[in-house]
């Protein structure tokens, strides 16, 4: 008896996920492996990937375009939450995993499979995100993670694959481990493992080096409707178009590079480089529009919610009850977050230079220092007396 009969495997076309196919069948007695490749805008040709799975022994090879849902249902909600893990990483990889898990579960149910599988190792965050998301969506499915158990080195993995007709990577494979989708690229390993070494320019694809960016600034205006970005320079854009367009403009100005030492859920510190031009610009702009349209207490309280939201998304709890409850709070706060934000893109910076909203709480008559001032200055005295009373009493009694 094998560990499972029919398995749906998350498939990327790489050596590891390809080797998973014969491994599941030969070593773990799986009868049938169905592969699933999600098109998240990683810009790779998916037809060759589809064929490679079949050649590697999959009985069925599915490719599903989920770009639209990825942006609408995952990225936009992270923007509304101003989600930056450890104040910097816009979660490009972390947001994709619960969506892939949802697809795996749906396909497993559709094909009557008894397990899902993925090619994650035991050291990363992604295994947690796949496993916990799957358990949340269908606790009856088994989860198989061959690469977590097989203990093969890179060379051994390639050699194992070759026995089953899986070609070794043609070009000398990149020393980096890269995850890529519409929201950006996550790059680790190779020389990057030394946190003291500057990342070589060759690792970047979406962002220009500052020395190559335009010498003139470029102004753009982003429109938001209820916290969701909907237009660029007055032109309505659908979700995928909007992200693609912003990746190009902002990347051209070298915006969105992040070099950080990050704390993984499994306790390991890792050095990760991100390039995420659109997300960096959108989160900045969105946070700014909130500062114009939300009251002080909601803005400040929401910061704590955002921290928690970011943490649980990073830590694989997308489908958890806490996440659902935080979503309800965040959604409620977004009702008036509509308007436009103007940014100046220049030499790696997206500087906010103006904002406008029909729902603006900024009140010129109260803010002005001119003769138009409507603020009741005398009222301040009484307010300060009451506000400072506990401190005054404390001081008077201090011996
Ligand atoms: N550290 C990031 C995360 O946990 C990205 C991991 C992506 N993998 C990679 N090969 N760089 O979300």
Tab-separated table of C-alpha atoms and ligand atoms in Angstrom:
chain	number	residue	atom	x	y	z
A	1	UNK	CA	0.000	0.000	0.000
A	2	UNK	CA	1.360	3.394	-0.998
A	3	UNK	CA	1.004	6.612	0.942
A	4	UNK	CA	-1.753	7.729	-1.405
A	5	UNK	CA	-3.437	6.506	-4.578
A	6	UNK	CA	-4.028	9.629	-6.589
A	7	UNK	CA	-2.092	12.836	-5.978
A	8	UNK	CA	-2.341	16.407	-7.289
A	9	UNK	CA	1.144	17.922	-7.359
A	10	UNK	CA	1.916	21.658	-7.455
A	11	UNK	CA	4.200	21.869	-10.465
A	12	UNK	CA	6.669	24.526	-11.589
A	13	UNK	CA	8.605	22.676	-14.284
A	14	UNK	CA	11.846	22.817	-12.259
A	15	UNK	CA	14.021	19.814	-11.423
A	16	UNK	CA	12.641	19.336	-7.921
A	17	UNK	CA	8.956	19.268	-8.780
A	18	UNK	CA	9.699	17.136	-11.860
A	19	UNK	CA	11.595	14.582	-9.787
A	20	UNK	CA	8.652	14.495	-7.387
A	21	UNK	CA	6.615	12.756	-10.100
A	22	UNK	CA	8.643	9.507	-10.465
A	23	UNK	CA	9.604	9.681	-6.787
A	24	UNK	CA	5.983	9.662	-5.636
A	25	UNK	CA	5.244	6.719	-7.888
A	26	UNK	CA	8.410	4.635	-7.379
A	27	UNK	CA	9.211	5.273	-3.740
A	28	UNK	CA	5.875	6.063	-2.196
A	29	UNK	CA	3.637	3.796	-4.264
A	30	UNK	CA	1.395	6.525	-5.648
A	31	UNK	CA	-0.613	5.206	-8.603
A	32	UNK	CA	-1.418	8.435	-10.372
A	33	UNK	CA	0.133	11.907	-10.318
A	34	UNK	CA	-1.786	14.857	-11.725
A	35	UNK	CA	0.287	18.031	-11.996
A	36	UNK	CA	-1.003	21.537	-11.638
A	37	UNK	CA	0.902	24.616	-12.780
A	38	UNK	CA	-0.588	27.950	-11.787
A	39	UNK	CA	-0.075	30.875	-14.119
A	40	UNK	CA	0.601	33.766	-11.734
A	41	UNK	CA	2.241	35.908	-14.371
A	42	UNK	CA	5.720	34.456	-13.862
A	43	UNK	CA	6.294	35.178	-17.556
A	44	UNK	CA	7.366	31.648	-18.412
A	45	UNK	CA	5.963	29.705	-21.302
A	46	UNK	CA	3.607	27.238	-19.754
A	47	UNK	CA	3.043	24.879	-22.677
A	48	UNK	CA	6.561	23.360	-22.420
A	49	UNK	CA	6.014	23.024	-18.677
A	50	UNK	CA	2.752	21.223	-19.320
A	51	UNK	CA	4.503	18.779	-21.655
A	52	UNK	CA	7.440	18.272	-19.334
A	53	UNK	CA	5.106	17.015	-16.610
A	54	UNK	CA	3.640	14.419	-18.969
A	55	UNK	CA	7.134	13.288	-20.045
A	56	UNK	CA	8.093	12.989	-16.398
A	57	UNK	CA	5.241	10.575	-15.825
A	58	UNK	CA	2.197	12.649	-14.906
A	59	UNK	CA	-1.102	11.137	-16.000
A	60	UNK	CA	-2.603	14.560	-16.477
A	61	UNK	CA	-0.967	17.987	-16.646
A	62	UNK	CA	-3.055	21.047	-15.912
A	63	UNK	CA	-2.181	24.711	-16.390
A	64	UNK	CA	-4.541	27.217	-14.845
A	65	UNK	CA	-4.457	30.954	-15.411
A	66	UNK	CA	-5.235	32.550	-12.052
A	67	UNK	CA	-3.649	35.949	-12.610
A	68	UNK	CA	-6.865	37.870	-12.221
A	69	UNK	CA	-7.867	36.237	-8.959
A	70	UNK	CA	-4.288	36.524	-7.671
A	71	UNK	CA	-4.387	40.290	-7.992
A	72	UNK	CA	-8.038	40.897	-7.082
A	73	UNK	CA	-8.468	38.492	-4.193
A	74	UNK	CA	-4.948	38.350	-2.747
A	75	UNK	CA	-2.743	41.309	-3.751
A	76	UNK	CA	-5.452	43.956	-3.416
A	77	UNK	CA	-6.430	42.820	0.027
A	78	UNK	CA	-2.757	42.999	1.057
A	79	UNK	CA	-2.603	46.556	-0.290
A	80	UNK	CA	-5.665	47.489	1.738
A	81	UNK	CA	-3.809	46.102	4.743
A	82	UNK	CA	-0.602	48.009	3.827
A	83	UNK	CA	1.061	44.642	4.347
A	84	UNK	CA	4.841	44.814	4.590
A	85	UNK	CA	6.445	41.947	6.511
A	86	UNK	CA	8.981	43.291	8.979
A	87	UNK	CA	8.119	46.682	7.535
A	88	UNK	CA	9.620	45.864	4.146
A	89	UNK	CA	8.626	42.726	2.224
A	90	UNK	CA	5.349	43.122	0.282
A	91	UNK	CA	4.614	39.354	0.472
A	92	UNK	CA	4.799	38.580	-3.258
A	93	UNK	CA	5.582	34.902	-2.684
A	94	UNK	CA	3.534	34.501	0.490
A	95	UNK	CA	0.336	35.712	-1.204
A	96	UNK	CA	0.594	33.205	-4.049
A	97	UNK	CA	0.709	30.113	-1.855
A	98	UNK	CA	-2.829	30.111	-0.444
A	99	UNK	CA	-4.163	30.561	-3.978
A	100	UNK	CA	-2.127	27.599	-5.279
A	101	UNK	CA	-3.299	25.529	-2.299
A	102	UNK	CA	-6.909	26.417	-3.107
A	103	UNK	CA	-6.409	25.217	-6.681
A	104	UNK	CA	-4.777	21.991	-5.504
A	105	UNK	CA	-7.707	21.272	-3.232
A	106	UNK	CA	-10.258	22.054	-5.942
A	107	UNK	CA	-8.527	19.835	-8.489
A	108	UNK	CA	-8.093	17.055	-5.922
A	109	UNK	CA	-11.820	17.125	-5.249
A	110	UNK	CA	-12.656	17.243	-8.930
A	111	UNK	CA	-10.430	14.243	-9.771
A	112	UNK	CA	-11.172	12.258	-6.642
A	113	UNK	CA	-7.560	12.427	-5.439
A	114	UNK	CA	-6.747	11.513	-1.855
A	115	UNK	CA	-3.664	13.740	-1.486
A	116	UNK	CA	-1.976	16.883	-2.658
A	117	UNK	CA	1.788	17.259	-2.964
A	118	UNK	CA	4.388	19.991	-3.281
A	119	UNK	CA	8.135	20.227	-3.775
A	120	UNK	CA	9.000	22.398	-0.777
A	121	UNK	CA	11.903	21.509	1.469
A	122	UNK	CA	11.674	21.483	5.243
A	123	UNK	CA	13.417	24.800	5.781
A	124	UNK	CA	11.136	27.376	4.257
A	125	UNK	CA	7.885	29.186	4.843
A	126	UNK	CA	6.163	27.881	1.743
A	127	UNK	CA	5.701	24.345	3.105
A	128	UNK	CA	3.811	25.851	6.028
A	129	UNK	CA	1.621	27.954	3.752
A	130	UNK	CA	0.726	24.983	1.509
A	131	UNK	CA	0.122	22.562	4.354
A	132	UNK	CA	-1.917	24.835	6.592
A	133	UNK	CA	-3.975	26.239	3.705
A	134	UNK	CA	-4.759	22.720	2.483
A	135	UNK	CA	-5.734	21.596	5.968
A	136	UNK	CA	-8.017	24.620	6.300
A	137	UNK	CA	-9.762	23.995	2.989
A	138	UNK	CA	-10.047	20.212	3.173
A	139	UNK	CA	-8.739	18.544	6.327
A	140	UNK	CA	-9.343	15.094	4.823
A	141	UNK	CA	-6.682	15.439	2.151
A	142	UNK	CA	-3.246	13.993	2.795
A	143	UNK	CA	-0.278	16.242	2.168
A	144	UNK	CA	2.854	14.753	0.622
A	145	UNK	CA	6.131	16.659	0.549
A	146	UNK	CA	8.781	14.333	-0.948
A	147	UNK	CA	11.579	16.938	-0.932
A	148	UNK	CA	11.082	17.346	2.806
A	149	UNK	CA	12.004	13.694	3.294
A	150	UNK	CA	14.134	12.424	0.453
A	151	UNK	CA	17.423	13.817	1.730
A	152	UNK	CA	18.980	13.998	-1.757
A	153	UNK	CA	21.545	16.664	-2.631
A	154	UNK	CA	21.083	18.753	-5.747
A	155	UNK	CA	23.335	16.383	-7.724
A	156	UNK	CA	21.573	13.303	-6.437
A	157	UNK	CA	18.207	14.811	-7.305
A	158	UNK	CA	19.345	15.473	-10.869
A	159	UNK	CA	20.790	11.959	-11.161
A	160	UNK	CA	17.558	10.447	-9.829
A	161	UNK	CA	15.575	12.437	-12.394
A	162	UNK	CA	17.826	11.322	-15.238
A	163	UNK	CA	16.978	7.691	-14.484
A	164	UNK	CA	13.386	8.563	-15.295
A	165	UNK	CA	14.026	10.672	-18.371
A	166	UNK	CA	14.037	14.048	-16.657
A	167	UNK	CA	16.794	16.028	-18.352
A	168	UNK	CA	19.417	17.770	-16.202
A	169	UNK	CA	19.111	21.563	-16.476
A	170	UNK	CA	20.694	22.514	-19.827
A	171	UNK	CA	22.382	25.747	-18.898
A	172	UNK	CA	24.508	25.721	-15.791
A	173	UNK	CA	21.659	26.314	-13.450
A	174	UNK	CA	21.512	29.664	-11.689
A	175	UNK	CA	23.133	29.698	-8.255
A	176	UNK	CA	20.078	31.592	-7.003
A	177	UNK	CA	16.741	30.352	-5.842
A	178	UNK	CA	14.141	32.562	-7.448
A	179	UNK	CA	10.401	32.774	-7.060
A	180	UNK	CA	8.630	35.020	-9.510
A	181	UNK	CA	5.110	36.202	-10.203
A	182	UNK	CA	3.189	39.365	-11.116
A	183	UNK	CA	3.937	40.877	-7.712
A	184	UNK	CA	7.671	40.601	-8.075
A	185	UNK	CA	10.720	38.402	-7.636
A	186	UNK	CA	12.186	36.835	-4.479
A	187	UNK	CA	15.838	35.903	-4.812
A	188	UNK	CA	18.014	33.998	-2.384
A	189	UNK	CA	21.055	31.664	-2.121
A	190	UNK	CA	24.367	31.765	-3.976
A	191	UNK	CA	26.578	34.718	-2.975
A	192	UNK	CA	23.543	36.331	-1.348
A	193	UNK	CA	23.967	33.917	1.555
A	194	UNK	CA	26.702	36.227	2.821
A	195	UNK	CA	24.727	39.129	4.286
A	196	UNK	CA	27.765	41.401	4.023
A	197	UNK	CA	28.033	41.092	0.241
A	198	UNK	CA	26.288	43.566	-2.061
A	199	UNK	CA	23.864	41.776	-4.407
A	200	UNK	CA	25.332	41.508	-7.912
A	201	UNK	CA	23.453	43.551	-10.498
A	202	UNK	CA	22.740	40.394	-12.565
A	203	UNK	CA	20.079	39.178	-10.138
A	204	UNK	CA	17.667	41.974	-11.036
A	205	UNK	CA	15.181	41.732	-13.869
A	206	UNK	CA	12.300	44.050	-13.092
A	207	UNK	CA	14.192	47.067	-11.745
A	208	UNK	CA	16.918	49.133	-13.344
A	209	UNK	CA	20.129	50.097	-11.571
A	210	UNK	CA	20.003	53.743	-10.469
A	211	UNK	CA	22.867	54.510	-12.861
A	212	UNK	CA	20.606	53.467	-15.761
A	213	UNK	CA	17.359	55.127	-14.719
A	214	UNK	CA	16.039	58.266	-16.439
A	215	UNK	CA	17.584	61.555	-15.372
A	216	UNK	CA	14.175	63.234	-15.395
A	217	UNK	CA	11.467	62.457	-12.853
A	218	UNK	CA	8.172	60.999	-14.016
A	219	UNK	CA	4.861	61.899	-12.393
A	220	UNK	CA	2.043	59.397	-12.121
A	221	UNK	CA	-1.390	59.564	-10.558
A	222	UNK	CA	-2.950	56.449	-9.080
A	223	UNK	CA	-6.700	56.296	-8.537
A	224	UNK	CA	-8.208	54.215	-5.732
A	225	UNK	CA	-11.801	53.107	-5.209
A	226	UNK	CA	-12.561	51.847	-1.693
A	227	UNK	CA	-8.902	51.090	-1.108
A	228	UNK	CA	-8.433	49.248	-4.394
A	229	UNK	CA	-6.244	50.751	-7.138
A	230	UNK	CA	-8.342	51.241	-10.252
A	231	UNK	CA	-6.623	53.737	-12.536
A	232	UNK	CA	-3.309	55.183	-13.622
A	233	UNK	CA	-3.186	58.779	-14.862
A	234	UNK	CA	-6.970	58.861	-15.092
A	235	UNK	CA	-7.184	55.727	-17.228
A	236	UNK	CA	-9.186	52.889	-15.722
A	237	UNK	CA	-7.183	49.644	-15.626
A	238	UNK	CA	-8.190	46.116	-14.813
A	239	UNK	CA	-6.264	44.551	-11.913
A	240	UNK	CA	-3.668	42.620	-13.925
A	241	UNK	CA	-3.065	45.469	-16.388
A	242	UNK	CA	-2.605	47.905	-13.553
A	243	UNK	CA	0.041	45.803	-11.820
A	244	UNK	CA	1.849	45.082	-15.093
A	245	UNK	CA	1.886	48.741	-16.087
A	246	UNK	CA	3.142	49.882	-12.691
A	247	UNK	CA	5.854	47.230	-12.591
A	248	UNK	CA	7.157	48.674	-15.840
A	249	UNK	CA	7.058	52.389	-14.966
A	250	UNK	CA	8.325	52.018	-11.435
A	251	UNK	CA	10.905	49.375	-12.370
A	252	UNK	CA	12.222	51.745	-15.023
A	253	UNK	CA	13.020	54.224	-12.240
A	254	UNK	CA	14.720	51.564	-10.115
A	255	UNK	CA	11.925	51.490	-7.538
A	256	UNK	CA	11.112	48.424	-5.432
A	257	UNK	CA	14.434	46.791	-4.591
A	258	UNK	CA	14.575	45.396	-1.065
A	259	UNK	CA	17.582	43.724	0.551
A	260	UNK	CA	16.769	42.277	3.943
A	261	UNK	CA	17.605	39.743	6.585
A	262	UNK	CA	14.289	38.157	7.273
A	263	UNK	CA	12.949	36.012	10.089
A	264	UNK	CA	11.331	32.861	8.756
A	265	UNK	CA	8.593	31.102	10.679
A	266	UNK	CA	10.823	28.026	11.122
A	267	UNK	CA	13.279	30.111	13.139
A	268	UNK	CA	15.941	30.643	10.496
A	269	UNK	CA	17.221	34.070	9.524
A	270	UNK	CA	17.668	34.334	5.785
A	271	UNK	CA	18.995	36.972	3.446
A	272	UNK	CA	16.437	37.712	0.780
A	273	UNK	CA	16.379	40.179	-2.082
A	274	UNK	CA	13.083	41.335	-3.506
A	275	UNK	CA	12.114	43.448	-6.426
A	276	UNK	CA	8.513	44.442	-6.251
A	277	UNK	CA	8.002	47.761	-8.017
A	278	UNK	CA	4.209	47.911	-8.287
A	279	UNK	CA	3.517	46.712	-4.750
A	280	UNK	CA	5.947	49.157	-3.161
A	281	UNK	CA	4.362	52.071	-5.021
A	282	UNK	CA	0.793	50.942	-4.358
A	283	UNK	CA	1.225	50.341	-0.634
A	284	UNK	CA	2.866	53.736	-0.229
A	285	UNK	CA	0.159	55.489	-2.168
A	286	UNK	CA	-2.647	53.608	-0.429
A	287	UNK	CA	-1.320	54.376	3.037
A	288	UNK	CA	-1.148	58.011	2.079
A	289	UNK	CA	-4.734	58.127	0.851
A	290	UNK	CA	-5.825	56.585	4.142
A	291	UNK	CA	-4.093	59.411	5.996
A	292	UNK	CA	-6.421	61.807	4.181
A	293	UNK	CA	-9.659	59.852	4.516
A	294	UNK	CA	-9.555	57.953	7.824
A	295	UNK	CA	-9.932	59.457	11.272
A	296	UNK	CA	-6.893	59.557	13.548
A	297	UNK	CA	-8.098	56.737	15.784
A	298	UNK	CA	-8.971	54.388	12.920
A	299	UNK	CA	-5.635	55.101	11.208
A	300	UNK	CA	-3.682	54.392	14.364
A	301	UNK	CA	-5.682	51.366	15.468
A	302	UNK	CA	-5.415	49.909	11.967
A	303	UNK	CA	-1.599	49.924	12.224
A	304	UNK	CA	-1.803	47.192	14.842
A	305	UNK	CA	-4.281	45.208	12.748
A	306	UNK	CA	-1.954	45.558	9.760
A	307	UNK	CA	0.961	44.130	11.732
A	308	UNK	CA	-1.064	41.129	12.773
A	309	UNK	CA	-2.508	40.665	9.279
A	310	UNK	CA	0.978	40.727	7.738
A	311	UNK	CA	2.337	38.301	10.281
A	312	UNK	CA	-0.419	35.741	9.796
A	313	UNK	CA	-0.289	35.941	6.005
A	314	UNK	CA	3.470	35.448	6.091
A	315	UNK	CA	3.035	32.586	8.526
A	316	UNK	CA	0.618	30.633	6.339
A	317	UNK	CA	-2.655	31.428	8.098
A	318	UNK	CA	-4.495	32.948	5.111
A	319	UNK	CA	-7.594	30.768	5.631
A	320	UNK	CA	-7.618	31.058	9.414
A	321	UNK	CA	-10.499	32.519	11.435
A	322	UNK	CA	-8.319	35.390	12.671
A	323	UNK	CA	-7.491	36.385	9.104
A	324	UNK	CA	-11.190	36.359	8.177
A	325	UNK	CA	-12.022	38.544	11.170
A	326	UNK	CA	-9.229	41.014	10.370
A	327	UNK	CA	-10.480	41.171	6.776
A	328	UNK	CA	-13.875	42.266	8.040
A	329	UNK	CA	-12.300	45.101	10.000
A	330	UNK	CA	-10.080	46.177	7.123
A	331	UNK	CA	-12.916	46.082	4.585
A	332	UNK	CA	-15.048	48.306	6.790
A	333	UNK	CA	-12.266	50.895	7.002
A	334	UNK	CA	-11.917	51.072	3.221
A	335	UNK	CA	-15.391	52.415	2.430
A	336	UNK	CA	-14.181	55.997	2.069
A	337	UNK	CA	-10.651	55.330	0.847
A	338	UNK	CA	-11.300	56.628	-2.670
A	339	UNK	CA	-9.384	59.310	-4.518
A	340	UNK	CA	-6.079	59.893	-6.210
A	341	UNK	CA	-2.440	60.012	-5.159
A	342	UNK	CA	0.237	61.716	-7.223
A	343	UNK	CA	3.773	60.378	-7.098
A	344	UNK	CA	7.098	61.473	-8.470
A	345	UNK	CA	9.211	58.551	-9.628
A	346	UNK	CA	12.893	59.328	-9.650
A	347	UNK	CA	16.140	57.458	-8.992
A	348	UNK	CA	14.741	54.629	-6.933
A	349	UNK	CA	12.170	56.680	-5.030
A	350	UNK	CA	8.427	56.977	-5.375
A	351	UNK	CA	7.782	60.218	-3.529
A	352	UNK	CA	4.220	61.202	-2.805
A	353	UNK	CA	3.712	64.791	-3.898
A	354	UNK	CA	-0.069	65.217	-3.690
A	355	UNK	CA	-3.356	63.552	-2.887
A	356	UNK	CA	-7.053	64.262	-3.436
A	357	UNK	CA	-10.301	62.716	-2.260
A	358	UNK	CA	-14.001	63.563	-2.282
A	359	UNK	CA	-13.971	62.037	1.194
A	360	UNK	CA	-11.058	64.067	2.475
A	361	UNK	CA	-11.156	64.825	6.195
A	362	UNK	CA	-8.536	67.499	5.774
A	363	UNK	CA	-10.294	70.776	6.615
A	364	UNK	CA	-8.551	73.891	5.300
A	365	UNK	CA	-10.603	76.204	7.559
A	366	UNK	CA	-9.255	74.385	10.591
A	367	UNK	CA	-5.712	73.799	9.368
A	368	UNK	CA	-4.926	77.230	7.963
A	369	UNK	CA	-2.655	79.780	9.651
A	370	UNK	CA	-4.250	82.576	7.632
A	371	UNK	CA	-7.126	84.901	8.600
A	372	UNK	CA	-9.594	82.301	7.279
A	373	UNK	CA	-8.906	80.251	10.404
A	374	UNK	CA	-12.114	78.865	11.960
A	375	UNK	CA	-10.511	76.978	14.838
A	376	UNK	CA	-11.649	78.160	18.270
A	377	UNK	CA	-8.317	79.007	19.910
A	378	UNK	CA	-9.875	79.807	23.274
A	379	UNK	CA	-11.309	76.291	23.495
A	380	UNK	CA	-7.755	74.932	23.558
A	381	UNK	CA	-7.101	76.311	27.036
A	382	UNK	CA	-9.942	74.421	28.717
A	383	UNK	CA	-9.132	71.308	26.759
A	384	UNK	CA	-5.505	71.383	27.877
A	385	UNK	CA	-6.543	71.982	31.526
A	386	UNK	CA	-8.625	68.784	31.512
A	387	UNK	CA	-6.164	66.801	29.389
A	388	UNK	CA	-3.259	67.665	31.653
A	389	UNK	CA	-5.130	67.382	34.938
A	390	UNK	CA	-3.956	63.877	35.936
A	391	UNK	CA	-0.341	64.848	35.248
A	392	UNK	CA	-0.712	68.083	37.232
A	393	UNK	CA	-2.192	66.205	40.207
A	394	UNK	CA	0.557	63.609	40.055
A	395	UNK	CA	3.209	66.322	40.047
A	396	UNK	CA	1.632	68.185	42.988
A	397	UNK	CA	1.672	65.014	45.068
A	398	UNK	CA	5.135	63.873	44.189
A	399	UNK	CA	7.553	63.969	47.161
B	1	LIG	N1	11.179	34.593	1.960
B	1	LIG	C1	10.040	34.799	1.144
B	1	LIG	C2	8.810	34.220	1.744
B	1	LIG	O1	8.917	33.408	2.612
B	1	LIG	C3	10.236	34.322	-0.270
B	1	LIG	C4	10.636	32.898	-0.462
B	1	LIG	C5	10.700	32.643	-1.919
B	1	LIG	N2	11.599	31.667	-2.373
B	1	LIG	C6	12.761	31.926	-3.020
B	1	LIG	N3	13.257	30.972	-3.703
B	1	LIG	N4	13.345	33.062	-2.991
B	1	LIG	O2	7.720	34.580	1.366
